[in-house]
Coordinates of C-alpha atoms and ligand atoms in Angstrom, one line a residue:
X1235 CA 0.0 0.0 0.0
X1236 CA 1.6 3.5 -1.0
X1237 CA 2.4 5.8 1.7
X1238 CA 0.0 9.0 2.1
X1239 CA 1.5 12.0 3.2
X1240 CA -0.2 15.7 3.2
X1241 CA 2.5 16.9 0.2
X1242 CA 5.3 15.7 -1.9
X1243 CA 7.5 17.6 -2.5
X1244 CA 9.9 17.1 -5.6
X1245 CA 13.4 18.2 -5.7
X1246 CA 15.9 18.7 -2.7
X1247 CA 17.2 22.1 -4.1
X1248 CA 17.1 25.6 -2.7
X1249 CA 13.4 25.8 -3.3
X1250 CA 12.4 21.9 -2.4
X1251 CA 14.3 21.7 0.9
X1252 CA 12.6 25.4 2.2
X1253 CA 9.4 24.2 0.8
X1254 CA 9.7 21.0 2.9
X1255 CA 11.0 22.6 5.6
X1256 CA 8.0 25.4 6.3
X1257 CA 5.4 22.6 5.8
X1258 CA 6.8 21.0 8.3
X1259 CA 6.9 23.5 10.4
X1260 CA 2.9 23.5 9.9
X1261 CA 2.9 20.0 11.4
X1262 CA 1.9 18.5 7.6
X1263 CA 3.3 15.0 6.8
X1264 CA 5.7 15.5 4.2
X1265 CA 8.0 13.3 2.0
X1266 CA 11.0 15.3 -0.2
X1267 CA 12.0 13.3 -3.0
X1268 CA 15.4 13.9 -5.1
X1269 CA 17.3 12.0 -7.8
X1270 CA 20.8 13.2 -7.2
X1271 CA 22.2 15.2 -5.1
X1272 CA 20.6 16.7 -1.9
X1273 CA 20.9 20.4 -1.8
X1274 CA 20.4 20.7 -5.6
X1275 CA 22.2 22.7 -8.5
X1276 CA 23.2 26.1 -6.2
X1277 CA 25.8 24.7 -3.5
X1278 CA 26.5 21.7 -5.7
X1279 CA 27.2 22.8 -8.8
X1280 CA 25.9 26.5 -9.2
X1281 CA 26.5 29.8 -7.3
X1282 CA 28.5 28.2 -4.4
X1283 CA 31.1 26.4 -6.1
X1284 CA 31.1 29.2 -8.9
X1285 CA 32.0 31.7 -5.9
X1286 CA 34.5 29.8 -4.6
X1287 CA 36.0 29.7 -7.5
X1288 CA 35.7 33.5 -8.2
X1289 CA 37.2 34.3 -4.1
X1290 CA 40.9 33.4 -6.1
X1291 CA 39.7 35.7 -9.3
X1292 CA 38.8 38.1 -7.7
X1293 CA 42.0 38.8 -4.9
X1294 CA 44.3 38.0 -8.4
X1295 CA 42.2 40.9 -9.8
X1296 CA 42.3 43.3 -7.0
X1297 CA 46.3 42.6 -7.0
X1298 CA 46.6 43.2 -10.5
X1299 CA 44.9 46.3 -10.4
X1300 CA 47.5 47.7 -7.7
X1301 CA 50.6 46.9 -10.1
X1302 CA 52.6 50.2 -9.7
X1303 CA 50.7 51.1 -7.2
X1304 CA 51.7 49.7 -4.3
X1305 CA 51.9 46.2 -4.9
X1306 CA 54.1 44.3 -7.7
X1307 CA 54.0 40.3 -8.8
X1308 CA 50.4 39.1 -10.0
X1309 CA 49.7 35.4 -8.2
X1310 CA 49.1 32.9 -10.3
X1311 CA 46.0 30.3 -9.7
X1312 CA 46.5 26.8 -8.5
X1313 CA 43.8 25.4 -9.9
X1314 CA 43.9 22.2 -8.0
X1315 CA 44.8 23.6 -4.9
X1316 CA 41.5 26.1 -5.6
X1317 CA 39.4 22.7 -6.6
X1318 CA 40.4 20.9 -3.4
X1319 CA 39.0 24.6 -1.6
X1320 CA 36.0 24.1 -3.6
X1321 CA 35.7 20.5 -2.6
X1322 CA 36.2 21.2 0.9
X1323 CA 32.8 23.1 0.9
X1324 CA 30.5 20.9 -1.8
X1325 CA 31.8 17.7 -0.6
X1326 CA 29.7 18.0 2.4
X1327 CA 26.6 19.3 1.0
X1328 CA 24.9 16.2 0.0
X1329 CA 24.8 14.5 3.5
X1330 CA 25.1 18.2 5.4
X1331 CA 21.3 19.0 4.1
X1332 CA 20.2 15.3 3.9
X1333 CA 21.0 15.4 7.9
X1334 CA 19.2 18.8 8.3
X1335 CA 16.2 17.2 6.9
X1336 CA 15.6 14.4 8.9
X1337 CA 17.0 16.6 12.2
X1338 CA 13.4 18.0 11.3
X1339 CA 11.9 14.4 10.9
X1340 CA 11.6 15.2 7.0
X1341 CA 10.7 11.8 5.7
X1342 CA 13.5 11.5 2.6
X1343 CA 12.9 9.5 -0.3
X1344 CA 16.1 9.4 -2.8
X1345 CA 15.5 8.5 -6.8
X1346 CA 13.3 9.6 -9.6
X1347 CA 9.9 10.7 -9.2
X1348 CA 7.3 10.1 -11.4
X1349 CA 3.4 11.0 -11.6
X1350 CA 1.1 7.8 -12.0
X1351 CA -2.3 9.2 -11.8
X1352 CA -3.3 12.5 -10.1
X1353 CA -1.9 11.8 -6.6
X1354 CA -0.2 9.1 -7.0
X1355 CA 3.8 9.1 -7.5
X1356 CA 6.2 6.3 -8.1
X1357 CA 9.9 6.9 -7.1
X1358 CA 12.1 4.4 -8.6
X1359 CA 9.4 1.7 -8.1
X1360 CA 8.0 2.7 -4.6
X1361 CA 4.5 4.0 -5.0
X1362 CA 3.5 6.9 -2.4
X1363 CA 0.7 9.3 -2.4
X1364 CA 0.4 13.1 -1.8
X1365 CA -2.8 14.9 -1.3
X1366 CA -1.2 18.2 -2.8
X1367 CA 2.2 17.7 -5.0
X1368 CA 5.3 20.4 -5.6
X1369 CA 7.6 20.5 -8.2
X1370 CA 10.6 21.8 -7.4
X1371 CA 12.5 19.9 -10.0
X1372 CA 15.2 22.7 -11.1
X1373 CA 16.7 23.1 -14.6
X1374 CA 19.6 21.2 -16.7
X1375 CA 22.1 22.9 -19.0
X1376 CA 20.8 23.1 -22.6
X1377 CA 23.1 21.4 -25.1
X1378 CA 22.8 23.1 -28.6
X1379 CA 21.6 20.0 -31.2
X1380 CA 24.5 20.8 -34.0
X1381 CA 26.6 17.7 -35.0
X1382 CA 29.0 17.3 -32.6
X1383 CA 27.1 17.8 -29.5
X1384 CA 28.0 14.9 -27.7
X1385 CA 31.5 16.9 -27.0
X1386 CA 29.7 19.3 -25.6
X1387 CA 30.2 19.7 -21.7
X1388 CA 28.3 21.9 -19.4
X1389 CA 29.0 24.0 -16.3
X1390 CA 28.7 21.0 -14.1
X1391 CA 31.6 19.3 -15.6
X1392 CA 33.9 23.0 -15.6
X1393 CA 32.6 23.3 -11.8
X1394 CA 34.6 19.8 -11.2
X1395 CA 37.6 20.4 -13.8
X1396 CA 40.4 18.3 -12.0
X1397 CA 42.9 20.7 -14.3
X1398 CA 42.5 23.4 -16.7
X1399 CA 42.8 23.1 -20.3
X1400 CA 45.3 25.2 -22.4
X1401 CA 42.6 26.4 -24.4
X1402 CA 38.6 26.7 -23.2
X1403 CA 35.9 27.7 -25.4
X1404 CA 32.5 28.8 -24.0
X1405 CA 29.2 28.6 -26.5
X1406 CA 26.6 31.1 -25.0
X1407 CA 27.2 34.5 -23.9
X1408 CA 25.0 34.5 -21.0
X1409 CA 25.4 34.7 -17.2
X1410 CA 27.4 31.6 -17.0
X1411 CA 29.3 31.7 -19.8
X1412 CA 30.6 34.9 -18.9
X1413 CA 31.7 33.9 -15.0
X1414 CA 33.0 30.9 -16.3
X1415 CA 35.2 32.5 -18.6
X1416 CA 36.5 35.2 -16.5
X1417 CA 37.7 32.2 -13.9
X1418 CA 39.3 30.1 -17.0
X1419 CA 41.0 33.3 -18.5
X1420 CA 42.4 34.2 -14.8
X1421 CA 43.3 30.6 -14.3
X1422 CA 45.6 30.9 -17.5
X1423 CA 43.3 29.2 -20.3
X1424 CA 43.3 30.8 -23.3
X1425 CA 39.5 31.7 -23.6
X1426 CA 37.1 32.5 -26.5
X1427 CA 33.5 33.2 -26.0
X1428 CA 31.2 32.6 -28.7
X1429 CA 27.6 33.9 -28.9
X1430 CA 24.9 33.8 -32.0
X1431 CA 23.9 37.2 -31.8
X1432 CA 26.3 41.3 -31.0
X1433 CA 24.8 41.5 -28.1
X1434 CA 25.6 39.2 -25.2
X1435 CA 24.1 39.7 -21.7
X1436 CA 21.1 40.7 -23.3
X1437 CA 18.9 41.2 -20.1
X1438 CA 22.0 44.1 -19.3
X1439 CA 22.7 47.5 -19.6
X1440 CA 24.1 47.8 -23.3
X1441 CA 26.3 50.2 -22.5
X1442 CA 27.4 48.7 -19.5
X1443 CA 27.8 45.5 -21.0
X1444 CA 29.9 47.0 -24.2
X1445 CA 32.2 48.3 -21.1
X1446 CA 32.3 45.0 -19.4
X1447 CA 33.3 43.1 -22.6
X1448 CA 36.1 45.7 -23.5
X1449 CA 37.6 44.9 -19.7
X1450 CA 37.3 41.4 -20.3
X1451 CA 39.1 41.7 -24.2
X1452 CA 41.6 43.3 -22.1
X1453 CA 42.2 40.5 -19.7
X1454 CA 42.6 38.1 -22.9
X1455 CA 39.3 37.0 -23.9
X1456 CA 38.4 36.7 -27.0
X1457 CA 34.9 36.9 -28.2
X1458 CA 33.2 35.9 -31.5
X1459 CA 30.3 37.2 -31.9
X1460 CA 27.4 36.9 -34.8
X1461 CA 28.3 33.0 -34.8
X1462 CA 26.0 30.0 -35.2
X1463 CA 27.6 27.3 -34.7
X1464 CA 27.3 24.3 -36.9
X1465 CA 29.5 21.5 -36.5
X1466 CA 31.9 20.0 -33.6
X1467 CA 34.2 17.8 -34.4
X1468 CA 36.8 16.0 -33.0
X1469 CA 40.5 16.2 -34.4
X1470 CA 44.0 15.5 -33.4
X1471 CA 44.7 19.0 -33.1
X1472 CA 41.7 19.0 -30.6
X1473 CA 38.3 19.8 -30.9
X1474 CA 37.1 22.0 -34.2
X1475 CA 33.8 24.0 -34.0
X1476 CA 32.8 25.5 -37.1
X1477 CA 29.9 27.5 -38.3
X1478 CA 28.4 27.9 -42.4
X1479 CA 30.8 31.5 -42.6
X1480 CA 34.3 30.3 -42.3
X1481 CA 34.6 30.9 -38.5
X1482 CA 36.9 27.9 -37.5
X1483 CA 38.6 27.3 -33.6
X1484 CA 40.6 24.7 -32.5
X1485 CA 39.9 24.6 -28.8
X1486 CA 40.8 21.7 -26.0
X1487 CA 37.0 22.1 -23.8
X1488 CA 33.8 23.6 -25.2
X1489 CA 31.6 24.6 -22.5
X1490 CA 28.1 24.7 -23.5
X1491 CA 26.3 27.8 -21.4
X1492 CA 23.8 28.2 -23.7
X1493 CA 21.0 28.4 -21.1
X1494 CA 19.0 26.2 -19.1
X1495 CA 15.7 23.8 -19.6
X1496 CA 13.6 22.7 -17.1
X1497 CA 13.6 19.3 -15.2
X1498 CA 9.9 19.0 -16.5
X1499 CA 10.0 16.4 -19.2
X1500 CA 10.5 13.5 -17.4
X1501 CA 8.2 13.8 -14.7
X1502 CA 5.0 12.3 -16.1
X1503 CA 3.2 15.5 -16.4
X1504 CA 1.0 14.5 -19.0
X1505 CA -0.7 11.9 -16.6
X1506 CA -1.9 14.8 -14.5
X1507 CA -3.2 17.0 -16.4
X1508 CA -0.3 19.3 -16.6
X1509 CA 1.7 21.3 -19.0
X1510 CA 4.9 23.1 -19.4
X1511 CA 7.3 25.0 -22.1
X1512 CA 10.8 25.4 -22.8
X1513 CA 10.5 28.2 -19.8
X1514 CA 9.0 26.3 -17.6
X1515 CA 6.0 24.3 -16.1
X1516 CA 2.8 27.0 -16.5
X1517 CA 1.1 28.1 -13.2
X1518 CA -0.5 30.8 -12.5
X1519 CA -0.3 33.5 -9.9
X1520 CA -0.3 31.3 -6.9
X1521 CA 2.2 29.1 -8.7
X1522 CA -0.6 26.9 -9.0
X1523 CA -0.5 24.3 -12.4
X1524 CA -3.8 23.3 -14.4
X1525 CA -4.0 20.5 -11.4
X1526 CA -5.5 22.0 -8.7
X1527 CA -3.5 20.0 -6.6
X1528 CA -0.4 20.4 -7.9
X1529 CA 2.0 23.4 -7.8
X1530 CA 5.5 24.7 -9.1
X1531 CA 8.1 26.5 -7.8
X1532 CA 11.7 27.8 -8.3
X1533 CA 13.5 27.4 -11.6
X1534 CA 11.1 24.4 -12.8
X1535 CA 8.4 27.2 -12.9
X1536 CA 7.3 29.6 -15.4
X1537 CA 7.5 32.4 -13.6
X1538 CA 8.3 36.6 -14.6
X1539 CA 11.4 36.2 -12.5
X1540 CA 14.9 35.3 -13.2
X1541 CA 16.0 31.9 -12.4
X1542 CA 17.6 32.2 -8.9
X1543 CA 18.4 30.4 -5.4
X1544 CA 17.1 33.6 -3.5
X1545 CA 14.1 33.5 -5.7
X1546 CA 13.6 30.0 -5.5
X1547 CA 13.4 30.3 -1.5
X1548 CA 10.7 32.9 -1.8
X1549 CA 8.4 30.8 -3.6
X1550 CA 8.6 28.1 -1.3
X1551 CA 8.1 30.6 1.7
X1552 CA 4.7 32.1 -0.4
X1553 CA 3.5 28.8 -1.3
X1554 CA 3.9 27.8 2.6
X1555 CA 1.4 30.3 3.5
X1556 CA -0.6 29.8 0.4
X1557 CA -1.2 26.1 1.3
X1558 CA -2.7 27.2 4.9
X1559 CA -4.9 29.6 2.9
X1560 CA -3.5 32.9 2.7
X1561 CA -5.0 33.2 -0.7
X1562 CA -3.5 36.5 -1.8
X1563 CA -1.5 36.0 -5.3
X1564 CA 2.6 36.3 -5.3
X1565 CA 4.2 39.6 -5.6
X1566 CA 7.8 39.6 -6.2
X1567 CA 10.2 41.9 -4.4
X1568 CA 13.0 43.8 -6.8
X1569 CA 15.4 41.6 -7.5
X1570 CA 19.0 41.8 -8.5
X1571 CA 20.5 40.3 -11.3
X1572 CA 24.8 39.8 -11.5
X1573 CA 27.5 38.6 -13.8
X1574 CA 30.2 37.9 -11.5
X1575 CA 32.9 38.5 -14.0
X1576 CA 35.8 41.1 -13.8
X1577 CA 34.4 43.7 -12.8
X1578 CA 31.1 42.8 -11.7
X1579 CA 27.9 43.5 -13.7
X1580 CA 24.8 43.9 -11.3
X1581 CA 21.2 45.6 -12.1
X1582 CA 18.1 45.5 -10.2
X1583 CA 14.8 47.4 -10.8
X1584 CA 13.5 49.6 -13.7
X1585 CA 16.2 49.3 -16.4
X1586 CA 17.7 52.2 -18.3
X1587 CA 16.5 51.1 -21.8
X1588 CA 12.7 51.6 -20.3
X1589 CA 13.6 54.2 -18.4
X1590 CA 14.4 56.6 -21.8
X1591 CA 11.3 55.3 -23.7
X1592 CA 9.2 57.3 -21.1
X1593 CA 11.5 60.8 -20.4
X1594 CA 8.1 61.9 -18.8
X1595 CA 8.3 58.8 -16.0
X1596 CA 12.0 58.7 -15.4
X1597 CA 15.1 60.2 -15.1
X1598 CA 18.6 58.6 -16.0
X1599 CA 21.4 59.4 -14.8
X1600 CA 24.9 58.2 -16.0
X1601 CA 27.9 58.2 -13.8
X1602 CA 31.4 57.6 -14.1
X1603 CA 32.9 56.3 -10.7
X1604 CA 36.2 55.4 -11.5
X1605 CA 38.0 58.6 -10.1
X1606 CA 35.8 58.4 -7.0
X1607 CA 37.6 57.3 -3.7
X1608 CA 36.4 54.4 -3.3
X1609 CA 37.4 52.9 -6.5
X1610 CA 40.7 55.6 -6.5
X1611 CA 41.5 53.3 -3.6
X1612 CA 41.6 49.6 -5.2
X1613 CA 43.1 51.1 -9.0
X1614 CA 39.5 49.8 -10.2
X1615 CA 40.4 50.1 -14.1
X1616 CA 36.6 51.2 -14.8
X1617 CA 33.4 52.0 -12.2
X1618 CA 30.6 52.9 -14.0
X1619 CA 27.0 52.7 -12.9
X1620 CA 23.7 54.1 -14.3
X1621 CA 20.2 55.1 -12.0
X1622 CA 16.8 55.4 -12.9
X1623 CA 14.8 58.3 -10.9
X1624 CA 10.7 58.4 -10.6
X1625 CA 10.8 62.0 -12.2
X1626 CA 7.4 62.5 -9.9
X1627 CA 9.1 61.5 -6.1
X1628 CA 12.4 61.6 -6.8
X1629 CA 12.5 57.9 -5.5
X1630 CA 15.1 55.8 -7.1
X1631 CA 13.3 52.7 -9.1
X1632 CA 16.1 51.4 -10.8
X1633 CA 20.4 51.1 -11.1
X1634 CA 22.9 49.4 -13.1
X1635 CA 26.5 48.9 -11.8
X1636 CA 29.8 47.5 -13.3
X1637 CA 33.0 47.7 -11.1
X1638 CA 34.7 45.3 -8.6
X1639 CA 32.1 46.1 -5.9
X1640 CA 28.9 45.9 -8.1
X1641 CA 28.0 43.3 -6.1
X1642 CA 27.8 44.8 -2.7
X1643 CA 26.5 48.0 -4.3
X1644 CA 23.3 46.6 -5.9
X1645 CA 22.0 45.3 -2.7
X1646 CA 22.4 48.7 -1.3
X1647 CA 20.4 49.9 -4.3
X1648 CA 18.1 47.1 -3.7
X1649 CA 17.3 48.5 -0.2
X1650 CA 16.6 51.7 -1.5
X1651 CA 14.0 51.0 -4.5
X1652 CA 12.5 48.2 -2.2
X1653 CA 11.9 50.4 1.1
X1654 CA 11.4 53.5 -1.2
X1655 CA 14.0 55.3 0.8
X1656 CA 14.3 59.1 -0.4
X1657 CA 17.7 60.6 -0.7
X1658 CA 16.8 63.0 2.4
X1659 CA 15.6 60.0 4.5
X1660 CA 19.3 58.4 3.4
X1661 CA 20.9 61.5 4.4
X1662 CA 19.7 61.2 8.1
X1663 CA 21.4 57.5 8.4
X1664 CA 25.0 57.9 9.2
X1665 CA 27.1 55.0 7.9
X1666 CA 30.8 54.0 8.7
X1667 CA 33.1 56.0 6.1
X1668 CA 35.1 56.1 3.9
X1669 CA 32.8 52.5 2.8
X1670 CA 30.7 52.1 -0.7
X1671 CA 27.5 52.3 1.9
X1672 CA 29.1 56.6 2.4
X1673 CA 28.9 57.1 -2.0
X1674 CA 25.0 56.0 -2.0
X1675 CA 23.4 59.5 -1.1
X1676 CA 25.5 60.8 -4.4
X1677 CA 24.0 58.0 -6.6
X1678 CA 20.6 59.7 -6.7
Ligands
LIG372 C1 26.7 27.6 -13.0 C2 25.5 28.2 -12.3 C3 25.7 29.3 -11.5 C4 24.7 29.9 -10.8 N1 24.9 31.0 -10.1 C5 23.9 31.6 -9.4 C6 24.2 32.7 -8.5 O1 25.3 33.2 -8.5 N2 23.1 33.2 -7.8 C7 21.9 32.7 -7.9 O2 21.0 33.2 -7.2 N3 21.6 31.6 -8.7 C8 22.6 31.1 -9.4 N4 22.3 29.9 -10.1 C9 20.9 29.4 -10.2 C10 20.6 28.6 -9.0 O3 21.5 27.5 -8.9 C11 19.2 28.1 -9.1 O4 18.3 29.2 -9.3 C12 18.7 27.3 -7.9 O5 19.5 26.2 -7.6 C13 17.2 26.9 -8.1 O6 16.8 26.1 -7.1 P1 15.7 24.9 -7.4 O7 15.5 24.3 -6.0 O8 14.5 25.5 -8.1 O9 16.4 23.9 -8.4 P2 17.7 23.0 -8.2 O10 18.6 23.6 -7.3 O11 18.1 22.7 -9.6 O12 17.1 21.7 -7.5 C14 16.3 20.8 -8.2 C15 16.5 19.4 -7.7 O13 15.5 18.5 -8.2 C16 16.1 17.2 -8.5 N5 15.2 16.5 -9.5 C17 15.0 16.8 -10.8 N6 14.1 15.9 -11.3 C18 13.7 15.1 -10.3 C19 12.8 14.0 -10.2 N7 12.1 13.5 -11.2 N8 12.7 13.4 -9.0 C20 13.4 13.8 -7.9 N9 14.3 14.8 -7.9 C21 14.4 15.5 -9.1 C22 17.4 17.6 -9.1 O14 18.3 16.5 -9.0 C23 17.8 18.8 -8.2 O15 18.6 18.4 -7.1 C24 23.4 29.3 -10.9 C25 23.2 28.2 -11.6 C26 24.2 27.6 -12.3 C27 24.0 26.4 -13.1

């Protein structure tokens, strides 16, 4: 007889393990289900081990910058030295959040789960039963379908690279590609960067992007634009990727990082009634699917949001409350968005590009940074950064940033569109100086 328990939830990612964790916290009966590795795609093979990574980038960045300037002799990257840091942190994730669950007497169910009948779930051959199901099932890295794919690898495999190839090629000029091929270029690879269309990033600042890209050409990366790939094929002199226009590159590694598909087509959907696209399982404002009784969340979901862990955590929280009956639909908070290259790319809020189609709405302000103390300090090669004003208020609703502490700067500017703080209301909080927190109040 298959157990019944009050949900199922599907995934142990970011967005499975909260969801799991604030129904129990309800006092529901809940199984969480996942097929490989406990903690999902973030700490395991995402933003944690990227960041890791980056922690050796970026301090080989910030010493670069101060050549002549106080400092002289660039270190060089171990790589495996770096890998057995990385390792150190994401060896322990699988059984570190497997523990956590059952400290909260979780019931844990590992393998594949698959929907027989509304309700009714097999995972690898044990039948259970959920009165309301959630997918949290992630996303997998797209591999384009041009001859030669199967010598494709993905992120996953770079995230684990046991050494560094001489030469690394990334296909995709989005997000990941881009971190990916800031670390490979600063851990010595030569690195080219290919992307179908001029403008990589596209969800960024053009301008800011332009600048981004002539930082990185100046660290050694190459990028080909306006290429579609064809053909991969595998020589003596390495691996060849071609397209129909003469572009031809030897390269050791081709990263695909040509986005990500959900984890949706394997799940037996179409025995329940539900349905999903290339973005995502549908749902609708209370990330509910065409199954009353079964719900979405996180990067499985086709949702108006980017595809990201703090994100993913926030549906689980709503949906926590919305399954005791809260009824109100989601809202979603701003949200930042980052390329943690060198420098950093970060936006959040209203972008620029709206911003000018509507002069009556906004105001947008460019600034140049670089001279500024802050950046004067750590020999930042380029600080740029560009804010969008409500012309009515004054309020800021939008920023773009791109220098070595976009990162830190965006969730100050987060803050400040979220909270609607006005610049005279910043003015009143004093904050430790000289810091990036003292430059806000002349951002706006
Ligand atoms: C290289 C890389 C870098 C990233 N960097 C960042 C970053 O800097 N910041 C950020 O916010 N986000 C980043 N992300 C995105 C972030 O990892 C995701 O947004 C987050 O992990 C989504 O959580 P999730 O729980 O929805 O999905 P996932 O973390 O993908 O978890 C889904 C889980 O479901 C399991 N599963 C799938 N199918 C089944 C099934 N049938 N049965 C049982 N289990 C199943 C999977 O094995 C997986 O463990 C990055 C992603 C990548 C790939």
């Amino acid at each position: 007889m298959a157990k019944q328990y009050d949900v199922v939830v599907i995934g142990g990612g970011p967005a499975g393990t909260a969801m799991a964790s604030g129904l129990k916290s309800q006092g529901k009966s809940v199984l969480i289900v996942e097929s490989d590795l406990w903690g999902g795609t973030c700490p395991n093979r995402g933003c944690d081990p990227k960041k890791i990574l980056l922690s050796a980038v970026e301090a080989q960045h910030a010493a670069s910058n101060l050549q002549a300037h106080g400092l002289s002799g660039v270190p060089t990257i171990d790589w495996p030295a770096l890998m057995t840091t990385k390792h150190g942190y994401t060896d322990g994730i699988n059984d570190g959040t497997l523990g956590g669950l059952q400290s909260q007497q979780i019931e844990t169910l590992h393998g594949e789960a698959y929907f027989r009948a509304d309700g009714q779930l097999t995972v690898d051959g044990t039948e259970v039963n959920g009165t309301d199901v959630v997918i949290a099932t992630g996303q997998r890295p797209a591999i384009l379908p041009i001859t030669g794919h199967e010598y494709f690898q993905t992120s996953t495999d770079f995230l684990d690279l046991a050494t560094m190839p001489k030469r690394v090629t990334f296909v995709g000029g989005g997000y990941v590609g881009f971190e990916l091929a800031t670390i490979a270029r600063a851990a010595g690879a030569e690195v080219h960067l290919i992307h179908h269309n001029d403008r990589p990033l596209k969800a960024f600042d053009a301008d800011l992007v332009d600048a981004l890209m002539t930082n990185l050409r100046a660290q050694g990366i190459t990028f080909d634009l306006n290429v579609e790939l064809k053909q991969l094929t595998k020589t003596d002199a390495g691996l060849q990727l071609s397209d129909e226009n003469g572009f031809n590159l030897t390269t050791d590694l081709v990263i695909c990082s040509a986005g990500r598909l959900p984890n949706a087509d394997h799940l037996g959907l179409e025995n329940v009634g539900v349905s999903y696209n290339r973005h995502g399982i549908q749902v609708n404002d209370h990330l509910q699917t065409a199954n009353a009784h079964i719900y979405a969340i996180g990067d499985v979901s086709d949702t108006p949001v980017p595809k990201l862990t703090p994100l993913a955590g926030y549906e689980a929280r709503y949906l926590v409350g919305e399954l005791a009956h809260t009824g109100a639909a989601i809202s979603y908070p701003v949200t930042p968005t980052e390329v943690y290259a060198a420098p950093k790319l970060a936006e959040v809020g209203v972008t620029a590009a709206v911003a000018e189609k509507q002069p009556a709405k906004y105001k947008v302000q460019s600034l140049d940074m670089t001279k500024w103390f802050t950046y004067y300090r750590l020999q930042t090669p380029q600080a740029l950064a560009k804010v969008v004003i409500d012309a009515q208020t004054g309020l800021l609703v939008g920023a773009s940033c791109l220098s070595d502490i976009a990162d830190e700067m965006i969730n100050y500017l987060t803050i400040l569109i979220q909270k609607q703080i006005s610049l005279s209301e910043l003015k009143q909080l004093v904050v430790a100086y000289p810091t990036p927190a003292s430059d806000l109040q002349y951002l706006y």
